[in-house]
Tab-separated table of C-alpha atoms and ligand atoms in Angstrom:
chain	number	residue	atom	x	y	z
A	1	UNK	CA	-58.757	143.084	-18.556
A	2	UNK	CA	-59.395	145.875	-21.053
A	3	UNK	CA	-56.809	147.377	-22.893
A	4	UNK	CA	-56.906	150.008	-24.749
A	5	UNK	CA	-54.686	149.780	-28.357
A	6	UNK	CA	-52.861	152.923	-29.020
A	7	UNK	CA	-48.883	152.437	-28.951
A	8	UNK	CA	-46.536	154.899	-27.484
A	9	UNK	CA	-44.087	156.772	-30.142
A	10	UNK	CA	-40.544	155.804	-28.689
A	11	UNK	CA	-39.317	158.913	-27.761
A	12	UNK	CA	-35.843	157.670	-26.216
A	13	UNK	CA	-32.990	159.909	-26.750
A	14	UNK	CA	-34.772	162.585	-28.130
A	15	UNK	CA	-34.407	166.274	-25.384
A	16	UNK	CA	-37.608	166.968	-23.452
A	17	UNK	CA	-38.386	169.960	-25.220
A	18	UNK	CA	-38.647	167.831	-28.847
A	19	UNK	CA	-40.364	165.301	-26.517
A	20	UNK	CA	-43.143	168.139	-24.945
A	21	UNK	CA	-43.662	169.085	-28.466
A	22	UNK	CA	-44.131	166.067	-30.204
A	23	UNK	CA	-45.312	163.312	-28.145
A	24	UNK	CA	-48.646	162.423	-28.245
A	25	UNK	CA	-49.358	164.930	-31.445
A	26	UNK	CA	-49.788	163.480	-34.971
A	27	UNK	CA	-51.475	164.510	-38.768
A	28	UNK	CA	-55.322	163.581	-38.363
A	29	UNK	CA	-55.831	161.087	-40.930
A	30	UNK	CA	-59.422	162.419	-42.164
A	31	UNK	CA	-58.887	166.948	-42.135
A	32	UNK	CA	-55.327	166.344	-42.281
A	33	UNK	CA	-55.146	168.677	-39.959
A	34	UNK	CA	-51.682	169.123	-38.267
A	35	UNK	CA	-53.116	169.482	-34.408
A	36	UNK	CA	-55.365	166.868	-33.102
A	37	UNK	CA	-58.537	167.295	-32.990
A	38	UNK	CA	-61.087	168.110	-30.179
A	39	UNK	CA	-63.181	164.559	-30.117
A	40	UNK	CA	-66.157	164.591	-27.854
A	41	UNK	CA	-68.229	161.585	-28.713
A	42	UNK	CA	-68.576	159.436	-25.752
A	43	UNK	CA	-68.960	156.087	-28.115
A	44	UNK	CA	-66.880	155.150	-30.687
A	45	UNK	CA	-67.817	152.357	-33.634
A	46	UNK	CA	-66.355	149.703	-32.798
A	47	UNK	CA	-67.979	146.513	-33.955
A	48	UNK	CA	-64.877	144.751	-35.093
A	49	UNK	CA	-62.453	147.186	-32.487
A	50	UNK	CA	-61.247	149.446	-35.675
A	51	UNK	CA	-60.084	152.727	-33.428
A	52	UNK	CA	-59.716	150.766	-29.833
A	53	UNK	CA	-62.023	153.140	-28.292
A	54	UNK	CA	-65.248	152.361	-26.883
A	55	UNK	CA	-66.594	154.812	-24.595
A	56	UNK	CA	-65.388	157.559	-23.489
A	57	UNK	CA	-65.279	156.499	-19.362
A	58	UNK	CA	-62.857	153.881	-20.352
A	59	UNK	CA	-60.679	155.928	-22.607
A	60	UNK	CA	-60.835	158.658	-24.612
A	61	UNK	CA	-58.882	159.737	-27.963
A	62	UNK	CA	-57.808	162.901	-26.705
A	63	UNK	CA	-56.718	161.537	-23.625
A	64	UNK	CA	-55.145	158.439	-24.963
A	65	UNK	CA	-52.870	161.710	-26.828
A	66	UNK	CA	-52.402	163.676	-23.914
A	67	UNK	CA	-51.163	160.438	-21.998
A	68	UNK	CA	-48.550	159.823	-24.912
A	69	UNK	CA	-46.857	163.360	-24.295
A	70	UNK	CA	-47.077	162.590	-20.882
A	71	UNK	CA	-45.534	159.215	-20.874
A	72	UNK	CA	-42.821	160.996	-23.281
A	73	UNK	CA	-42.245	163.744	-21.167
A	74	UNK	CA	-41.923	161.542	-18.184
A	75	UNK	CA	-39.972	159.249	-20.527
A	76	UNK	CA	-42.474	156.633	-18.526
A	77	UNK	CA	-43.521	152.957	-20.141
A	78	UNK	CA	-47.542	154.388	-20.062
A	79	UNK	CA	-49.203	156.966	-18.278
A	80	UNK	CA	-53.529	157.088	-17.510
A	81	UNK	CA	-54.932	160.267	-17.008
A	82	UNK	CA	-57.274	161.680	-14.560
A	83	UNK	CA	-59.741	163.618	-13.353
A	84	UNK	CA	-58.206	165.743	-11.199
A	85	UNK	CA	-54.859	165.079	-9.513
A	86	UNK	CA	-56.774	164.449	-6.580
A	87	UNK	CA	-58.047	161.519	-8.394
A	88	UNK	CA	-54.928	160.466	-9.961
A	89	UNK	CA	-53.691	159.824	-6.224
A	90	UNK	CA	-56.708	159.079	-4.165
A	91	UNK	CA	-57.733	156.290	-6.977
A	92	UNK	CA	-54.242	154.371	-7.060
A	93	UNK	CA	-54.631	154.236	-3.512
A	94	UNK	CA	-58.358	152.573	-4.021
A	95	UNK	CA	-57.000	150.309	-7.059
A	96	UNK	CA	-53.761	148.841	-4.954
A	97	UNK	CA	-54.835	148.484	-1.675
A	98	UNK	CA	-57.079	146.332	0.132
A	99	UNK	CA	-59.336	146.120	3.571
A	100	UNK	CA	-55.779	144.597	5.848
A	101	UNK	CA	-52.975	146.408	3.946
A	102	UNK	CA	-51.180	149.463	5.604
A	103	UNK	CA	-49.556	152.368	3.503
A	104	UNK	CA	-47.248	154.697	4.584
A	105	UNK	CA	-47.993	158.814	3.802
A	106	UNK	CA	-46.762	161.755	4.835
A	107	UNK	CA	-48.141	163.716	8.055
A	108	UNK	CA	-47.908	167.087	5.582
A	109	UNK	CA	-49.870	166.963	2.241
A	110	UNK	CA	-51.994	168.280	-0.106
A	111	UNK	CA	-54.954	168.748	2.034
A	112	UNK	CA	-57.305	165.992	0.277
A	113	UNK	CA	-54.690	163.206	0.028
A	114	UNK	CA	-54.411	164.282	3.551
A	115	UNK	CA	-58.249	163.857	4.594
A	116	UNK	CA	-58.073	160.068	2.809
A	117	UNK	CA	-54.913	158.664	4.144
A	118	UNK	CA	-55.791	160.221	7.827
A	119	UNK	CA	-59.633	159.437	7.520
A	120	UNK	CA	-60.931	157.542	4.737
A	121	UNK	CA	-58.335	154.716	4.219
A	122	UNK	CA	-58.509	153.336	7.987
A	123	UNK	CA	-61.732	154.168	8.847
A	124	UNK	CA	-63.778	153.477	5.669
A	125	UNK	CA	-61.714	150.403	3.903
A	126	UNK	CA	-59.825	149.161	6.727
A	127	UNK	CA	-56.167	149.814	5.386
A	128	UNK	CA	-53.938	151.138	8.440
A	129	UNK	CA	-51.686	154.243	7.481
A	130	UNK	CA	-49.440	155.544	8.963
A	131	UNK	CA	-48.649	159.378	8.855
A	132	UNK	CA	-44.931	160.125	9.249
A	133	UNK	CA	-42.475	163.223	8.599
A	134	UNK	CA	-41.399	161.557	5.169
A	135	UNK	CA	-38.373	164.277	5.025
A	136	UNK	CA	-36.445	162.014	7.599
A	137	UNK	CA	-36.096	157.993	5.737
A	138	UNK	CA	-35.357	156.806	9.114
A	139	UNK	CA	-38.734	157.478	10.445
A	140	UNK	CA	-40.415	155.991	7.202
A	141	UNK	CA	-38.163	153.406	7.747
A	142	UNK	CA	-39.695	152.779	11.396
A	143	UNK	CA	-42.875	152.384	10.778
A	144	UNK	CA	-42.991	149.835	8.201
A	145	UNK	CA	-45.109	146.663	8.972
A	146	UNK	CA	-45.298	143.441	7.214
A	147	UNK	CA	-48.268	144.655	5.542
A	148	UNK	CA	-47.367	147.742	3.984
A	149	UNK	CA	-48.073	147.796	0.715
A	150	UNK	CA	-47.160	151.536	-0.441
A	151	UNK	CA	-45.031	154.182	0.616
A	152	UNK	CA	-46.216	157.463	-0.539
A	153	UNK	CA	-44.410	160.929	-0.966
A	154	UNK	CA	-44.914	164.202	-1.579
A	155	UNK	CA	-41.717	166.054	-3.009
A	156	UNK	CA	-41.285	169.162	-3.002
A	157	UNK	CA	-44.381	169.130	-0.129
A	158	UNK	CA	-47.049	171.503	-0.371
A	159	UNK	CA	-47.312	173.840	1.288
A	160	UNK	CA	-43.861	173.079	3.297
A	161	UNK	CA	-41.360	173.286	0.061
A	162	UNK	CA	-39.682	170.801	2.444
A	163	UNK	CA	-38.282	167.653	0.200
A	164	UNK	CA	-38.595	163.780	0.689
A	165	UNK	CA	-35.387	161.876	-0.475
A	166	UNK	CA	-37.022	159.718	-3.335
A	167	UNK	CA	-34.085	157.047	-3.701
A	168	UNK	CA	-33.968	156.382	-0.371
A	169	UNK	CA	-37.277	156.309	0.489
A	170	UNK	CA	-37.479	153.808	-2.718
A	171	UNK	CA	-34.771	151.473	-1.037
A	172	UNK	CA	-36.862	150.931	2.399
A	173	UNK	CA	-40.254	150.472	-0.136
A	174	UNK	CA	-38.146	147.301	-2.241
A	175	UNK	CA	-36.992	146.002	0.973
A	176	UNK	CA	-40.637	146.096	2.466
A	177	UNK	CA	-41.901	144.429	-0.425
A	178	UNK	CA	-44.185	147.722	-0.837
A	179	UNK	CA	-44.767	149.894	-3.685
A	180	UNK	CA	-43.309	153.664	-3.570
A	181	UNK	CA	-45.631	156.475	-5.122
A	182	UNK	CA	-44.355	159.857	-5.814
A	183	UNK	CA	-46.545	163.321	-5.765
A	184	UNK	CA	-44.264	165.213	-8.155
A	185	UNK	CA	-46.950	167.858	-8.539
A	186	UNK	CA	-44.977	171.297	-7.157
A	187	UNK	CA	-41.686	169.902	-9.359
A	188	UNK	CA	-44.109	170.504	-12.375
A	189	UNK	CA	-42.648	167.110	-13.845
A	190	UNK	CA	-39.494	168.882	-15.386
A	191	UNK	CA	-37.077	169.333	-12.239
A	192	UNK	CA	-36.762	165.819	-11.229
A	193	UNK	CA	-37.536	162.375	-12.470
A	194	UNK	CA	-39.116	160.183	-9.721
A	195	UNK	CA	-39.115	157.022	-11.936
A	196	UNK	CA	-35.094	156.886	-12.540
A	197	UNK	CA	-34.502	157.287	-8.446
A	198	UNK	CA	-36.876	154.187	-8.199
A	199	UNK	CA	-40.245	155.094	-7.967
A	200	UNK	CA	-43.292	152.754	-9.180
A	201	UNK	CA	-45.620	155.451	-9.774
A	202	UNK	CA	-45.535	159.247	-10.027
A	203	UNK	CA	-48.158	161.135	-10.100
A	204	UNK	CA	-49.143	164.887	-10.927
A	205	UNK	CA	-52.098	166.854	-10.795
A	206	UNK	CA	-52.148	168.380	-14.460
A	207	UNK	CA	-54.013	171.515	-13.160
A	208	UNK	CA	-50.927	173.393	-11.573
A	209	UNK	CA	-47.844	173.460	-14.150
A	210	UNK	CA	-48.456	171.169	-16.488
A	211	UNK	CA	-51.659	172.655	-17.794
A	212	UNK	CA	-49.969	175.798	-16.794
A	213	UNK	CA	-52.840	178.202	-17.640
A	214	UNK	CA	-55.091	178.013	-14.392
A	215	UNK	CA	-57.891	176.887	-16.770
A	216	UNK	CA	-58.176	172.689	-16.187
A	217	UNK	CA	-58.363	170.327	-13.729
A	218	UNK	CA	-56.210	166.936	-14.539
A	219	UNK	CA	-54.553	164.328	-12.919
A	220	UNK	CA	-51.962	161.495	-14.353
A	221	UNK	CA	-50.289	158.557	-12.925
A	222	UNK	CA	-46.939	157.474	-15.253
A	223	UNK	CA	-44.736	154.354	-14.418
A	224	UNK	CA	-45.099	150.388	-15.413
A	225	UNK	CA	-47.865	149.703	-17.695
A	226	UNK	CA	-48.949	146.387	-15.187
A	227	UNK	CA	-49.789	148.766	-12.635
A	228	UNK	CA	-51.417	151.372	-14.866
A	229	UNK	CA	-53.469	148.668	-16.684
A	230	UNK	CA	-55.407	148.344	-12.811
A	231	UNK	CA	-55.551	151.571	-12.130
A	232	UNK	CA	-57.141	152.405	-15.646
A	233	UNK	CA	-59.551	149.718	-14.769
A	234	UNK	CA	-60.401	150.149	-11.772
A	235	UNK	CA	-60.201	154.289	-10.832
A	236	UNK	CA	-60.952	155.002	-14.365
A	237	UNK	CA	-63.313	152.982	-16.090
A	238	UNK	CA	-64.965	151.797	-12.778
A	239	UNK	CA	-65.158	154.452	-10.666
A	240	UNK	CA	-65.513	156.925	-13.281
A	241	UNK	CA	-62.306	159.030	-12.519
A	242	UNK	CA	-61.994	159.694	-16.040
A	243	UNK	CA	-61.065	163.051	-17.466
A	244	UNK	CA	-62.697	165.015	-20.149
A	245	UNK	CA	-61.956	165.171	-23.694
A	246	UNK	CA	-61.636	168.830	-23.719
A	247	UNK	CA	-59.520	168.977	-20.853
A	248	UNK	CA	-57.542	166.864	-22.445
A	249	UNK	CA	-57.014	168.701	-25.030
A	250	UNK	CA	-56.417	172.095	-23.375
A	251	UNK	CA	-53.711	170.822	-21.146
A	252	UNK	CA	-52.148	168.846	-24.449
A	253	UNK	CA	-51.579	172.527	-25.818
A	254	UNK	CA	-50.179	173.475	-22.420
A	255	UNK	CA	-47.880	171.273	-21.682
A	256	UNK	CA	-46.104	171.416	-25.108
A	257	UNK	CA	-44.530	174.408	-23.610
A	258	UNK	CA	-43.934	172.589	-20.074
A	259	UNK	CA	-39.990	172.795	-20.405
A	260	UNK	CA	-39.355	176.170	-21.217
A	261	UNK	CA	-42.220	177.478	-18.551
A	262	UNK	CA	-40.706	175.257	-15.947
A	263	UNK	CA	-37.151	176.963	-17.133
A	264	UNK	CA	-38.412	180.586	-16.485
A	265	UNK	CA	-40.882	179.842	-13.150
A	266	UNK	CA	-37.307	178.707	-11.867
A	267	UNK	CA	-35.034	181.491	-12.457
A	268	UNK	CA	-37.347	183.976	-11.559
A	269	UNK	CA	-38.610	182.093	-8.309
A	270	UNK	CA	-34.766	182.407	-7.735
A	271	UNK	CA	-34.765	186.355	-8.141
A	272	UNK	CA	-37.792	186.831	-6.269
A	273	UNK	CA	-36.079	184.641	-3.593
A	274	UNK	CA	-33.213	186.355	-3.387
A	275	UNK	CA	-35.134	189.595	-3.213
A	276	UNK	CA	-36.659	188.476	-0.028
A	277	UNK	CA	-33.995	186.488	1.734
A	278	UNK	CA	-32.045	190.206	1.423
A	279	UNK	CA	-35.167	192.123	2.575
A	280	UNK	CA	-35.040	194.116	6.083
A	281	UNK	CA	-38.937	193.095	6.437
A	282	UNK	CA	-38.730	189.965	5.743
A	283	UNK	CA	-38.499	187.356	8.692
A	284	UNK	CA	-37.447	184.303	6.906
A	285	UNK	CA	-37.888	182.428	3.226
A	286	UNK	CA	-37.736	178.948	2.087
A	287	UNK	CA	-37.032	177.667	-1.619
A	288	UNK	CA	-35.495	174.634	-2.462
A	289	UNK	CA	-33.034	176.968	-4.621
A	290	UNK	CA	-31.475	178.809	-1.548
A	291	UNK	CA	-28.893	177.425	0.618
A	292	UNK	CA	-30.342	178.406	3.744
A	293	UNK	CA	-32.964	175.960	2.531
A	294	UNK	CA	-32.733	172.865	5.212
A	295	UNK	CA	-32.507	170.500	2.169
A	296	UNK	CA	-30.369	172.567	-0.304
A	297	UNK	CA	-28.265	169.492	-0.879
A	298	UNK	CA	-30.890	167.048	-1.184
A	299	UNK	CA	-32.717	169.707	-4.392
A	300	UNK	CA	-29.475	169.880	-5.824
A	301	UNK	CA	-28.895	165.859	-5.781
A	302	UNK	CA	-32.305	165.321	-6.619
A	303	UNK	CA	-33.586	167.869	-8.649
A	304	UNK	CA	-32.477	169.815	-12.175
A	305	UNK	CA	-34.212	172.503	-11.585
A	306	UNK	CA	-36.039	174.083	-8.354
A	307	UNK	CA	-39.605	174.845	-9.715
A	308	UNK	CA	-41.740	178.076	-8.992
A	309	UNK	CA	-42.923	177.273	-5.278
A	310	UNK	CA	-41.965	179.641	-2.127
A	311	UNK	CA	-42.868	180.890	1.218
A	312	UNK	CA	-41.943	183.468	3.366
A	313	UNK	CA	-43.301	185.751	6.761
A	314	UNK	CA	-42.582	189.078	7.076
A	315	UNK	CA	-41.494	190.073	10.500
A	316	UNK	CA	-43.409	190.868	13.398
A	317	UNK	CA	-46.226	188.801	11.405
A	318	UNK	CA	-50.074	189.415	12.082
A	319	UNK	CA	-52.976	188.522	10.108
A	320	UNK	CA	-54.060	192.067	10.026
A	321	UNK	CA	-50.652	193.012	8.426
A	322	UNK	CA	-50.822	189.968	6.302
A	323	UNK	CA	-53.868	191.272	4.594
A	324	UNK	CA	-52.549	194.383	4.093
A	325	UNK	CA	-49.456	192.849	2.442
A	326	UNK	CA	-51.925	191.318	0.116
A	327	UNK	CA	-54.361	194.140	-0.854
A	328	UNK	CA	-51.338	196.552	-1.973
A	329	UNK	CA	-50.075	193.612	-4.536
A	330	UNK	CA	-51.185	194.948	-7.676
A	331	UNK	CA	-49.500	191.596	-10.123
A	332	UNK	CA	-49.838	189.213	-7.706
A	333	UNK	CA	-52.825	187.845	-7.796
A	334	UNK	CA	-54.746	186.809	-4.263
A	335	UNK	CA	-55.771	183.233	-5.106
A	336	UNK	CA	-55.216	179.436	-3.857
A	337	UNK	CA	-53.566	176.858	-6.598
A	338	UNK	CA	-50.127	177.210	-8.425
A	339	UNK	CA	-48.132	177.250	-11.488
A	340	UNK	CA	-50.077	179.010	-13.446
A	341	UNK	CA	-48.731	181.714	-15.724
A	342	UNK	CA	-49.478	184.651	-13.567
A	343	UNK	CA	-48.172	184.754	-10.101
A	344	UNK	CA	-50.120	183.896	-6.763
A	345	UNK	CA	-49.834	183.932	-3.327
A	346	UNK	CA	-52.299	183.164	-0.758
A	347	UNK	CA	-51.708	182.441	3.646
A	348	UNK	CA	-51.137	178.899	4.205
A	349	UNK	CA	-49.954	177.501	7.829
A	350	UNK	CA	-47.143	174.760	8.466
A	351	UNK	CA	-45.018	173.395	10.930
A	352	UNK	CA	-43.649	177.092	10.759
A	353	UNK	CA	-46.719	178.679	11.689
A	354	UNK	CA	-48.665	181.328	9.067
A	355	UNK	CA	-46.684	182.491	6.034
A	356	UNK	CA	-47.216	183.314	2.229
A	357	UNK	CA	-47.469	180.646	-0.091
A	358	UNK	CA	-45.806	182.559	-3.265
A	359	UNK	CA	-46.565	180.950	-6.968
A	360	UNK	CA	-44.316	182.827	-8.847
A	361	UNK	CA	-45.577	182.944	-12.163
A	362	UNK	CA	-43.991	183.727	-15.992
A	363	UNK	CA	-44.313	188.173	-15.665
A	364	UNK	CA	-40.905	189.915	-15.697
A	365	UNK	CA	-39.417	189.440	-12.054
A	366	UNK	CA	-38.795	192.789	-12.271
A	367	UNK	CA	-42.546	193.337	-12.285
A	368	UNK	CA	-42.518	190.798	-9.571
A	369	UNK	CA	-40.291	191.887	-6.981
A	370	UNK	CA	-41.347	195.981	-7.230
A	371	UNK	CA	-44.868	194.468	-6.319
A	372	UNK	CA	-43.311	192.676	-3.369
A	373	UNK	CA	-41.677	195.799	-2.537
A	374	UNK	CA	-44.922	197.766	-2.270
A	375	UNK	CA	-46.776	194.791	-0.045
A	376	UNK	CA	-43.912	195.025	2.038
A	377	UNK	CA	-44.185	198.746	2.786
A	378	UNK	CA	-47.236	197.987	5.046
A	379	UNK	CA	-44.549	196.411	7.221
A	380	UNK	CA	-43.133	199.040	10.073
A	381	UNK	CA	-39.634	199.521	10.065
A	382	UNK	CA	-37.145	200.658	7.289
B	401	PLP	C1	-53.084	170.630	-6.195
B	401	PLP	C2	-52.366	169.440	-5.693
B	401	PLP	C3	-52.971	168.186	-5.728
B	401	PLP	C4	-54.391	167.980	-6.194
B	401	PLP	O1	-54.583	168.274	-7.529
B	401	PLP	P1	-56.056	168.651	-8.112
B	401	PLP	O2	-55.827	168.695	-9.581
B	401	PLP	O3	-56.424	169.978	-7.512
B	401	PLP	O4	-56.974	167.575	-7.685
B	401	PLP	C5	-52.257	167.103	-5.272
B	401	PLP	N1	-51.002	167.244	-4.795
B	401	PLP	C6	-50.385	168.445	-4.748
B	401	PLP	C7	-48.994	168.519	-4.213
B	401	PLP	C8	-51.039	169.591	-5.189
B	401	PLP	O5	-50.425	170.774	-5.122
C-alpha cells in the first residue's frame, strides 16, 4: 500500500492555540521563507523517493502540511484531507464498507450524506443502512445487526443543533464489532474531541469553520493511521477525492486562527441567543448553550465550548413574514453554509417545522442583535 513519508511533529502537551499555530508550518528549506509555500506541481522527482511525493492525486505537499495542523489540532495519530467534506464522509463510507455490510446513520443530516446513506449505499452497493434518531442510544442500539460495520453521527446535527451522545454511541459500536464515525463539522473541531469519547474516525468539512473565511471547500478525516492509510488509498488516490494544493493552503492560514474564532463565534452565539430566547416575537430558540436546550446537559458533558450554530421561528411564522425578516437584515447576510466570519442565516425545515438557521459570525454582537431587532420589527405585535 502506498504511503506517503512525512512524519507528524509531536505536538502532545503543547495548548491548541500553540498547536493551530504551529503544526503543520515549518522554514522552507530552499527561500527560507518562514510560511510554506504555495506548491502546485502535480509531479514531483522522485526517482530514488527523495521528497515522498509523487503526484499530486495521491498526496500533495501542501496538503500533507495542512493534514499535520490538523492531526495536531485534533491531537489525532494522522489525518487525510479531502475534497470537500462531503467527500471526506461519503468516501470513508466507500473505502470501509462492502456490497453485504449494514451501517447505521442518522435519519437527520447534512443533506448529501443524507441522499447516500438513504439512496446510494443500499441501492447502488448493496450495504443495508439503517436511518435512526441517533439523539436517543437506545434506538441506535436497536437496530444493530450482525453485519454492521459503522455507526455514524452527526453532532451537533445540522440543521437540528440537536446532539448525539458520542461515548455512548461508541460503547454499542465496540460491542457490535462496528466502527463509530463522527461528523464534528458544526463543533468546528474546537468544542469537543470525538476521538477521546471513543470515536474511530472524525470527520469535518474544512469549508465551514475551519477554513473559516467562506472561500474553500475541504474535507478531513483524523483518527488511527490503519484506517486512514485505506481511505487515502482508496477515496483519495483512487477515486480522485483529493483536494487542491491551493486550498490547502488557504484553509492552512485559516485555521491557524481556529481556536480563538471558535472562542468568539461562541460567546457571541450566546448573546445573540439570549437576545432571542428574551424576545416578545420570538416563538422559540435552540442552542446547545441554553438550558432550555433539550440536551443542555449532554453539550455541557460533551462539549467545551457550544460553537456558532442556532435556530429560531418567530411567532405566528409565515413564509411571507419570513422573507421579510430577511430583506430588513442589513449584517446578516442571506446565504446557505456556516462558520464563516460574517454572519448568515438562511430557512431550513426540521422535525420542528420552518425556522432560521442563524450562523453567527465574528462582527460585534452588538451589531448582531440591533440587526435582529430590525428583522424582527416586520413581526406584528409589540
Ligand atoms: C457542510 C457540511 C457537510 C459537507 O461539507 P462540504 O464541504 O460542503 O462538502 C457535511 N456535514 C455537515 C454537518 C455540514 O454542515
Amino acid at each position: 500500500m502506498w504511503r506517503h513519508k512525512l512524519d507528524i511533529k509531536d505536538f502532545r502537551g503543547k495548548g491548541r492555540a500553540t498547536r493551530s499555530v504551529h503544526g503543520g508550518a515549518g522554514i522552507d528549506p530552499l527561500t527560507r521563507a518562514v510560511k510554506r509555500p504555495l506548491v502546485m506541481s502535480n509531479n514531483n522527482e522522485n526517482l530514488v523517493g527523495q521528497s515522498g511525493f509523487l503526484y499530486a492525486r495521491d498526496a500533495s505537499a501542501n496538503g500533507r502540511w495542512l493534514e499535520e495542523k490538523l492531526a495536531a489540532l485534533e491531537e489525532a495519530e494522522d489525518c487525510v484531507v479531502t475534497s470537500s467534506g462531503i467527500a471526506a464522509i461519503n468516501g470513508t463510507f466507500l473505502t470501509l464498507l462492502s456490497a453485504g455490510d449494514h451501517v447505521i446513520a442518522p435519519d437527520i443530516s447534512y443533506t448529501s450524506v443524507h441522499e447516500f446513506t438513504s439512496n446510494h449505499l443500499p441501492k447502488q452497493y448493496g450495504i443495508g443502512t439503517t436511518l435512526v434518531d441517533t439523539t436517543d442510544v437506545r434506538k441506535i442500539r436497536e437496530a444493530v445487526t450482525p453485519r454492521t460495520r459503522i455507526i455514524h453521527l452527526e453532532t451537533p446535527h445540522n440543521p437540528t443543533t440537536e446532539l448525539d451522545d458520542i461515548a455512548a454511541a461508541a460503547e454499542v459500536a465496540h460491542r457490535a464489532g462496528a466502527l463509530l464515525t463522527v461528523d464534528g463539522t458544526w463543533s468546528g473541531l474546537t468544542t469537543q474531541a470525538p476521538l477521546k469519547l471513543g470515536a474511530d474516525l472524525v470527520m469535518h468539512s474544512l469549508t465551514k469553520y475551519i477554513n473559516g473565511h467562506g472561500d474553500a471547500l475541504g474535507g478531513a478525516v483524523l483518527g488511527r493511521k490503519e484506517l486512514l492509510d485505506r481511505i487515502r488509498f482508496t477515496a483519495v488516490k483512487t477515486l480522485g477525492m483529493c483536494l487542491s494544493p491551493f486550498n490547502a493552503w488557504q484553509i492552512m492560514r485559516g485555521a491557524a486562527t481556529l481556536p480563538m474564532r471558535m472562542e468568539r463565534h461562541g460567546a457571541s452565539a450566546m448573546e445573540v441567543a439570549r437576545f432571542l430566547e428574551g424576545h416578545p416575537k420570538v416563538a422559540w430558540v435552540r442552542y446547545p448553550g441554553l438550558e432550555s436546550h433539550p440536551q443542555h446537559a449532554l453539550a455541557k458533558r460533551q462539549m467545551t465550548g457550544f460553537s456558532g450554530m442556532l435556530n429560531f421561528d418567530v411567532k405566528g411564522g409565515t413564509p411571507a413574514l419570513r422573507e421579510e425578516i430577511g430583506r430588513r437584515l442589513e449584517i446578516f447576510t442571506w446565504a446557505t453554509c456556516l462558520g464563516h466570519d460574517e454572519s448568515l442565516v438562511a430557512i431550513y425545515n426540521d422535525r420542528k417545522g420552518p425556522m432560521f438557521r442563524v450562523s453567527v459570525g465574528l462582527e460585534d454582537p452588538e451589531d448582531l442583535i440591533a440587526d435582529l431587532e430590525r428583522g424582527l420589527s416586520a413581526a406584528e405585535g409589540k
